C-alpha positions as protocol buffer text, in pm:
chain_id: "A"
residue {
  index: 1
  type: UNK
  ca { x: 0 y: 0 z: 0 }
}
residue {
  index: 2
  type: UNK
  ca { x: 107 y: 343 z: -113 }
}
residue {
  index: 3
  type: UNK
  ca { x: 90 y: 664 z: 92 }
}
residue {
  index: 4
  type: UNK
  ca { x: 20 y: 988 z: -118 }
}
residue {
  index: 5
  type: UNK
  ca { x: 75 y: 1227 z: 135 }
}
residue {
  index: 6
  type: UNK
  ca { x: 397 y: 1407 z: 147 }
}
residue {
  index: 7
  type: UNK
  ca { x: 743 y: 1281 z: 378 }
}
residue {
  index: 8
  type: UNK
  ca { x: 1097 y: 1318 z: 434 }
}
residue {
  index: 9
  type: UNK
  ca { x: 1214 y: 1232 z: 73 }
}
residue {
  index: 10
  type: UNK
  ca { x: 844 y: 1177 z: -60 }
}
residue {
  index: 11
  type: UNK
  ca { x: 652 y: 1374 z: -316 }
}
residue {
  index: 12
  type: UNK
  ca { x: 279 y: 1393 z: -294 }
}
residue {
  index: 13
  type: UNK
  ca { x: 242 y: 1254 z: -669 }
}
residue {
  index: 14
  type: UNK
  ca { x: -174 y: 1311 z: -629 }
}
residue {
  index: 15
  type: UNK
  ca { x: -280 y: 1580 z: -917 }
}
residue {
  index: 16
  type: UNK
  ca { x: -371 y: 1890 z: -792 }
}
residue {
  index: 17
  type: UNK
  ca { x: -692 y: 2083 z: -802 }
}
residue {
  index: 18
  type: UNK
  ca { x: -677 y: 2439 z: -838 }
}
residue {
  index: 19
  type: UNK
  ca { x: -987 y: 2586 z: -611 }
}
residue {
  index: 20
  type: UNK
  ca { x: -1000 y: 2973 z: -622 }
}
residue {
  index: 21
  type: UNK
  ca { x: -1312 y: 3177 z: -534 }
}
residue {
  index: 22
  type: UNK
  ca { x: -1234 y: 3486 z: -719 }
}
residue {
  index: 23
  type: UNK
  ca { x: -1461 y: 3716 z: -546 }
}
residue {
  index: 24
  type: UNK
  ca { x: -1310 y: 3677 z: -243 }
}
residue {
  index: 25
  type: UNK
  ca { x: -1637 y: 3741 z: -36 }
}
residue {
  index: 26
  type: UNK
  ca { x: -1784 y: 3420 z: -77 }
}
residue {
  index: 27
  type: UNK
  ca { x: -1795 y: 3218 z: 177 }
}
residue {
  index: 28
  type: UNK
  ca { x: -1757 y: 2860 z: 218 }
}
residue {
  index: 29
  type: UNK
  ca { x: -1482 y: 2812 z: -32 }
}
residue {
  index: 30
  type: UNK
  ca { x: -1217 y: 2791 z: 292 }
}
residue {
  index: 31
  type: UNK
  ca { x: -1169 y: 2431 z: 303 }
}
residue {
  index: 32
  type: UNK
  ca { x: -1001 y: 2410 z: 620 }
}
residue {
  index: 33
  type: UNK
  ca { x: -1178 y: 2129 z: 791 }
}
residue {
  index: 34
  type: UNK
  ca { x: -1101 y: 2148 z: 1187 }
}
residue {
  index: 35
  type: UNK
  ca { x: -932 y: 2388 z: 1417 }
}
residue {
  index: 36
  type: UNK
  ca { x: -566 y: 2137 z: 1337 }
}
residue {
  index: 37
  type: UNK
  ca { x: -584 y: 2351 z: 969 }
}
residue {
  index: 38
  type: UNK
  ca { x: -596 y: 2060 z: 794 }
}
residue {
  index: 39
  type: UNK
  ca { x: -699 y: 2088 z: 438 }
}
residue {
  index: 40
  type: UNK
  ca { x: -979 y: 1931 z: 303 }
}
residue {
  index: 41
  type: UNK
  ca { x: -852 y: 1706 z: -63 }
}
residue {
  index: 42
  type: UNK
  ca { x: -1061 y: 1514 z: -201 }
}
residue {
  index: 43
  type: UNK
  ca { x: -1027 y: 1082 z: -265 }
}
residue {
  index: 44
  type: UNK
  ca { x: -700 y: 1059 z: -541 }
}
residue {
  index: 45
  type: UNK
  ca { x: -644 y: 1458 z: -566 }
}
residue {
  index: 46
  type: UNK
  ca { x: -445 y: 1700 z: -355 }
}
residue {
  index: 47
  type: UNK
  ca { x: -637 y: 2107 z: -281 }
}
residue {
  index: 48
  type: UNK
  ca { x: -423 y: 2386 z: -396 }
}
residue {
  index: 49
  type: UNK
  ca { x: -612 y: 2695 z: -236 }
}
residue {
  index: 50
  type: UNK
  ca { x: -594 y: 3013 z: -462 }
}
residue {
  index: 51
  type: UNK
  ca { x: -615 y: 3322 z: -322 }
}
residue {
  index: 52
  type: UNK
  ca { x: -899 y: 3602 z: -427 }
}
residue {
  index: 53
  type: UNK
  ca { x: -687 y: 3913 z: -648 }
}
residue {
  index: 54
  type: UNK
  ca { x: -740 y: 4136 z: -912 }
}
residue {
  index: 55
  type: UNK
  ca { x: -884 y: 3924 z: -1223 }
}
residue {
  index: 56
  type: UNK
  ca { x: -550 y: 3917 z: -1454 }
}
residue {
  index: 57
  type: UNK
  ca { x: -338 y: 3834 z: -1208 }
}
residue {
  index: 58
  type: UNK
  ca { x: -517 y: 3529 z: -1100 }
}
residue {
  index: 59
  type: UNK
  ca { x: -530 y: 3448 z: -1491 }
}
residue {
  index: 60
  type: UNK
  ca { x: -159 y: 3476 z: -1479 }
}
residue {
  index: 61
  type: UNK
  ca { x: -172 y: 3278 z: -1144 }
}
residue {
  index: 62
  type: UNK
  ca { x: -395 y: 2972 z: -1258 }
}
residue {
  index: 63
  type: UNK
  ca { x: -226 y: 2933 z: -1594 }
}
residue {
  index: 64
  type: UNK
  ca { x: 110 y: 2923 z: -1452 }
}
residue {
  index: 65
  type: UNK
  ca { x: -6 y: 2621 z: -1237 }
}
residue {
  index: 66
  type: UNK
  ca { x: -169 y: 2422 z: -1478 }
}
residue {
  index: 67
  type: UNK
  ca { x: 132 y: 2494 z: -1749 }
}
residue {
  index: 68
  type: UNK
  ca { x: 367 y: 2362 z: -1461 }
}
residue {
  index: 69
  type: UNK
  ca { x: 203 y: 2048 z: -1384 }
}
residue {
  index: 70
  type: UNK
  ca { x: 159 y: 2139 z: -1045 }
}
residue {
  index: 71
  type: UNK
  ca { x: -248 y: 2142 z: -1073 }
}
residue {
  index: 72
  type: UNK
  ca { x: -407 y: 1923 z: -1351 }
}
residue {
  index: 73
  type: UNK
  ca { x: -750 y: 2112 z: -1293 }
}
residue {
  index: 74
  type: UNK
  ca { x: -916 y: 2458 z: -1202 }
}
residue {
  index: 75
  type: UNK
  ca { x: -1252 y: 2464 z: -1020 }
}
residue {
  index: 76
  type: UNK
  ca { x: -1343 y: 2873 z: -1008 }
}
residue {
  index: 77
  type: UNK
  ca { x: -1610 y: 2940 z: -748 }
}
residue {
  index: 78
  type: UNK
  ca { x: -1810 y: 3254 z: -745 }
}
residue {
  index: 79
  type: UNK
  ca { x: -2186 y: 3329 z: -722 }
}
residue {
  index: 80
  type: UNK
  ca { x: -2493 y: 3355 z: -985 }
}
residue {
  index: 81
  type: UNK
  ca { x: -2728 y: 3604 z: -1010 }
}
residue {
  index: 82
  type: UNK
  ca { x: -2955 y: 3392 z: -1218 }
}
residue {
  index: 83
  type: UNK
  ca { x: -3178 y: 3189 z: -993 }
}
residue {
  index: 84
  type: UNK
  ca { x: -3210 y: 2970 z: -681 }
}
residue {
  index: 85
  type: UNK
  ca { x: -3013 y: 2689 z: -735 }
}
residue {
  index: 86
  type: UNK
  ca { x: -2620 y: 2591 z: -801 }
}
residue {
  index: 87
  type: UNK
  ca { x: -2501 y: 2642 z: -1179 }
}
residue {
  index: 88
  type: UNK
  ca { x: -2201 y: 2544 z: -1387 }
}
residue {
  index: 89
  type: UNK
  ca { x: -2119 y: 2788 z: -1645 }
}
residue {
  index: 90
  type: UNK
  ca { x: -2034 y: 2580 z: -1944 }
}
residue {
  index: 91
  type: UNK
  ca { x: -1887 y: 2835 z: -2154 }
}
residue {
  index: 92
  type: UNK
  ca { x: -1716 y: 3192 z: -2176 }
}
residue {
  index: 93
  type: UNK
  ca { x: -1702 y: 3453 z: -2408 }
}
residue {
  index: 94
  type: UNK
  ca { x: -1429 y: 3596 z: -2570 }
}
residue {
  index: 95
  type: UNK
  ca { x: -1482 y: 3954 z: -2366 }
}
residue {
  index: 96
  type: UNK
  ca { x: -1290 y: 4233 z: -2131 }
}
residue {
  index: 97
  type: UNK
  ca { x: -1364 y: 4217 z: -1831 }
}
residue {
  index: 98
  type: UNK
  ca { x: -1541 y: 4526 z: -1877 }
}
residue {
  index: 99
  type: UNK
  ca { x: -1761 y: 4373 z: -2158 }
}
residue {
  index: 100
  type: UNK
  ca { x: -1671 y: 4624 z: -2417 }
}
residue {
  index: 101
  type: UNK
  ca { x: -1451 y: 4470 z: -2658 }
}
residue {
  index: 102
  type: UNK
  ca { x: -1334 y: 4119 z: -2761 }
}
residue {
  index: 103
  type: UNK
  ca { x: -1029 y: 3999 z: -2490 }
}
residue {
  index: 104
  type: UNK
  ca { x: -828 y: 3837 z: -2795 }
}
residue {
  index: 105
  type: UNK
  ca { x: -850 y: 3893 z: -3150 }
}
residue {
  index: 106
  type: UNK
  ca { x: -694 y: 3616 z: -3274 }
}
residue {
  index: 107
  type: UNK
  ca { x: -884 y: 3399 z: -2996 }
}
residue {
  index: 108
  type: UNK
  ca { x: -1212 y: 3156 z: -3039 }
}
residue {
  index: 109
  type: UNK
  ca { x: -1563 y: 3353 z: -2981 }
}
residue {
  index: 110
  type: UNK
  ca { x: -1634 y: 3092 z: -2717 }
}
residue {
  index: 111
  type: UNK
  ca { x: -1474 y: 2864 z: -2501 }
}
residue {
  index: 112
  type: UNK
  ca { x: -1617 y: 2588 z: -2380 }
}
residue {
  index: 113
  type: UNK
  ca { x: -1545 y: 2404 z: -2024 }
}
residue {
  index: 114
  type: UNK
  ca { x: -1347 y: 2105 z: -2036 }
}
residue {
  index: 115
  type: UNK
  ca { x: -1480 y: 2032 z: -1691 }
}
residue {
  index: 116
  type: UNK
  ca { x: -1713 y: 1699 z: -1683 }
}
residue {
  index: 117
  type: UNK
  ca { x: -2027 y: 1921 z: -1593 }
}
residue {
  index: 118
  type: UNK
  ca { x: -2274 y: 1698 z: -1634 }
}
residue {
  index: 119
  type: UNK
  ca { x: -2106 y: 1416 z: -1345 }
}
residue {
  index: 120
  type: UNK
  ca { x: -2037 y: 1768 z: -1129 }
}
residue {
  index: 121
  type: UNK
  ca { x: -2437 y: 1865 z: -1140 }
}
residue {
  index: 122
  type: UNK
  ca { x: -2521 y: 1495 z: -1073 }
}
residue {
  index: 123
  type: UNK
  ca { x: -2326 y: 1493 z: -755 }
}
residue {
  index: 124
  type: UNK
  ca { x: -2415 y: 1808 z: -638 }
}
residue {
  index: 125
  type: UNK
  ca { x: -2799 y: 1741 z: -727 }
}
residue {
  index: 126
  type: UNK
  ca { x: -2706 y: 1398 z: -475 }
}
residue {
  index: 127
  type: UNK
  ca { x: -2611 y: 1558 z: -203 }
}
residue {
  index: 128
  type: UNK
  ca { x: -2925 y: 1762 z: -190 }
}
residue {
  index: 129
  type: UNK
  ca { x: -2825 y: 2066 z: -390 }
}
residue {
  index: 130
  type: UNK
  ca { x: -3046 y: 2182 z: -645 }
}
residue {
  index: 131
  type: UNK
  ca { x: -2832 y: 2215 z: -993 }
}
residue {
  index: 132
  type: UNK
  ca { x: -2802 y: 2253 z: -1331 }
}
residue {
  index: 133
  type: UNK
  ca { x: -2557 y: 2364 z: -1584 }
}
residue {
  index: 134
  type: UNK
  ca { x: -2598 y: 2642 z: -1817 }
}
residue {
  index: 135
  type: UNK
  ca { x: -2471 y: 2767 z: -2159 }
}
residue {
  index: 136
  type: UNK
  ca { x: -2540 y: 3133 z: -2032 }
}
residue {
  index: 137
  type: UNK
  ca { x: -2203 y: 3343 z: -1933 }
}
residue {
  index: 138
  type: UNK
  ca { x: -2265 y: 3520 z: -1643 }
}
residue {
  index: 139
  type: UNK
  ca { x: -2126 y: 3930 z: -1684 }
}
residue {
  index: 140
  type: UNK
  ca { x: -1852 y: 3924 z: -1406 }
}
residue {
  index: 141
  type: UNK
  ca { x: -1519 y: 3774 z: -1335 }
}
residue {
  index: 142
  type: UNK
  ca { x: -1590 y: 3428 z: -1335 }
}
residue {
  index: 143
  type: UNK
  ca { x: -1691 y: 3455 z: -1678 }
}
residue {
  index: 144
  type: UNK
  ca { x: -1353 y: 3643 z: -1772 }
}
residue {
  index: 145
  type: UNK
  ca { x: -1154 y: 3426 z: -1610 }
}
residue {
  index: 146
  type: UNK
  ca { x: -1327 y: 3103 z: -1726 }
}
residue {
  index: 147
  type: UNK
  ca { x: -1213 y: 3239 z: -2075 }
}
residue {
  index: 148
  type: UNK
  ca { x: -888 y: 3343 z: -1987 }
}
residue {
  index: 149
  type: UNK
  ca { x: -786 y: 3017 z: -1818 }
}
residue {
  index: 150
  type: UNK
  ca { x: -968 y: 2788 z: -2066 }
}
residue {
  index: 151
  type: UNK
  ca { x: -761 y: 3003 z: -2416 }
}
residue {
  index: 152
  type: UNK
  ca { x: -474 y: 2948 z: -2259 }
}
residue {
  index: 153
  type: UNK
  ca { x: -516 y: 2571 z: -2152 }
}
residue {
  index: 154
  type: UNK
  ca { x: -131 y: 2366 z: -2236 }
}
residue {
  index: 155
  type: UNK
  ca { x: -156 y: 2185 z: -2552 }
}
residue {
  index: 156
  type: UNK
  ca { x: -84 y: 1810 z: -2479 }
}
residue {
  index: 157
  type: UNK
  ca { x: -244 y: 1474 z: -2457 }
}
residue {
  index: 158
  type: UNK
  ca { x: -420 y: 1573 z: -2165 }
}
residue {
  index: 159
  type: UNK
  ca { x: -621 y: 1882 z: -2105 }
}
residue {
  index: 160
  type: UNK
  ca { x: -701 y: 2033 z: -1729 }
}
residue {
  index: 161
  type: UNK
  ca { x: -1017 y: 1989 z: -1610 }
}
residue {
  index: 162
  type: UNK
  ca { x: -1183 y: 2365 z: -1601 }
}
residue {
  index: 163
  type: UNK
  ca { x: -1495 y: 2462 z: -1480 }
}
residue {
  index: 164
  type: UNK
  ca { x: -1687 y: 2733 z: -1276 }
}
residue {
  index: 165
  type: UNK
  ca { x: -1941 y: 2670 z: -1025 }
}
residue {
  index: 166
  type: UNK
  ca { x: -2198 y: 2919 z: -948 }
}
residue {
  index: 167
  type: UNK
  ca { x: -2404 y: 2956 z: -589 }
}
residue {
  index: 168
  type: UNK
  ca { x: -2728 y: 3090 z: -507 }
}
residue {
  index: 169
  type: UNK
  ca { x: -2714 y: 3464 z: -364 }
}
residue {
  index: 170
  type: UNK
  ca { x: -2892 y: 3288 z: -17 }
}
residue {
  index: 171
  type: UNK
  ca { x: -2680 y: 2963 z: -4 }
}
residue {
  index: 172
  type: UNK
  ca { x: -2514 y: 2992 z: 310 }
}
residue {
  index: 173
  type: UNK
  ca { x: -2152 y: 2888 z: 391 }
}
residue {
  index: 174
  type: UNK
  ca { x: -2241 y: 2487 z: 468 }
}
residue {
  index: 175
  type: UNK
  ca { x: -2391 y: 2450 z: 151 }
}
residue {
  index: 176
  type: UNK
  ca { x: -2106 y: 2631 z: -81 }
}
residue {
  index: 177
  type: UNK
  ca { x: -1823 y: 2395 z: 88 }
}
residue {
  index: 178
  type: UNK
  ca { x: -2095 y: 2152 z: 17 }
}
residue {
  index: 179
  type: UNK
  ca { x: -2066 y: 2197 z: -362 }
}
residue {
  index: 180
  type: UNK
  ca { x: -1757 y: 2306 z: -375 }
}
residue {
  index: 181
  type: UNK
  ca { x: -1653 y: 1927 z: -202 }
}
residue {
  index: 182
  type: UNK
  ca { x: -1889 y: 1768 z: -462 }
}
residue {
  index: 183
  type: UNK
  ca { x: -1758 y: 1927 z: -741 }
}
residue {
  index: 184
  type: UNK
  ca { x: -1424 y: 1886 z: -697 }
}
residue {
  index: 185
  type: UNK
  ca { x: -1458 y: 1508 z: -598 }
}
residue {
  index: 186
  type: UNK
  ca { x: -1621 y: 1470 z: -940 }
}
residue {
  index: 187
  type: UNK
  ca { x: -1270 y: 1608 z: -1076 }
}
residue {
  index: 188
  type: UNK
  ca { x: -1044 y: 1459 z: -878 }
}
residue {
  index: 189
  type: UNK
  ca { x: -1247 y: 1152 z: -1010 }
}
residue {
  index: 190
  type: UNK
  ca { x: -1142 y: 1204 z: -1327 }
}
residue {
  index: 191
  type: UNK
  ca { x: -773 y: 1262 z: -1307 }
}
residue {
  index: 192
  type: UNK
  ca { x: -499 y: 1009 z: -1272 }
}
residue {
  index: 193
  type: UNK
  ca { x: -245 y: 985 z: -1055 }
}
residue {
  index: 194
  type: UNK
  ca { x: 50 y: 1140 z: -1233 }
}
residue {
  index: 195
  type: UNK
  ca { x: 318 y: 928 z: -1388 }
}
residue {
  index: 196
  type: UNK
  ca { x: 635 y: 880 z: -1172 }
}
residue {
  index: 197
  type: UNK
  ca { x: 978 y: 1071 z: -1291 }
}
């Protein structure tokens, strides 16, 4: 039996998952799961927290991960203004952040997640979360930076997992960790370990 967690002379080889809540007030995404500070990872995977900041530098931030090989998927968390329930955005438009003018002009019109949304609003529908997943980009961040990561995914056999989940305005902080955990489990689900050097 194998241990995955990191030792004197032992590298956590469990792919890592990107989390980042990039509005920075929403709470729940702070998987810390007792008062030890242990961080929540889910089954196979390993949680790299991402901090809230100013949209292009966590662009900058998240790509620089995934082109490294230190994460192997992103999971943006941020909040919809577009009904009760949990949503995953499944795809972002080429646009500033201010919604003015196309981000890239060489870039695709739209860019689709390569998250498995439809296992992510299974689970989350399981665990007693209303969901569903939407085609309909959502005028803030998360939709910028859903673009930004996604157009400037690492070309190679295989592509990060990228999606962005969406809460309710009244979900309260038990039920965001709540999706966030079931989302990311879905992910994690999905990856292998990564091969050994």
């Amino acid at each position: 039996m194998t241990n995955d967690t990191e030792g004197p002379g032992r590298t956590d080889r469990r792919p890592g998952i990107a989390i980042c809540a990039y509005d920075g007030d929403v709470e729940g995404w702070d998987l810390v799961e007792d008062l030890s500070g242990e961080v929540w990872s889910p089954p196979g995977a390993r949680t790299v927290r991402i901090n809230a900041a100013d949209p292009d530098a966590l662009a900058a931030s998240l790509g620089e991960h995934l082109r490294s090989g230190d994460c192997r998927a992103v999971l943006l968390v941020g909040r919809t203004h577009k009904g009760d329930g949990f949503r995953m955005q499944m795809r972002a438009e080429n646009r500033t952040l201010d919604r003015k003018d196309r981000l890239s002009r060489t870039g695709p019109g739209v860019a689709r997640t390569t998250a498995p949304v439809a296992d992510i609003v299974r689970a989350l529908n399981a665990v007693g979360l209303s969901a569903d997943a939407s085609s309909e980009a959502e005028e803030d961040a998360g939709s910028y930076l859903l673009y930004r990561v996604l157009a400037d995914l690492p070309e190679g056999p295989h592509t990060p997992a990228v999606g962005l989940l969406r809460a309710p305005m009244p979900a309260d902080e038990a039920a965001v960790k709540k999706g966030v955990k079931a989302a990311a489990s879905v992910m994690a689900g999905h990856m292998a370990l990564l091969p050994r050097n």
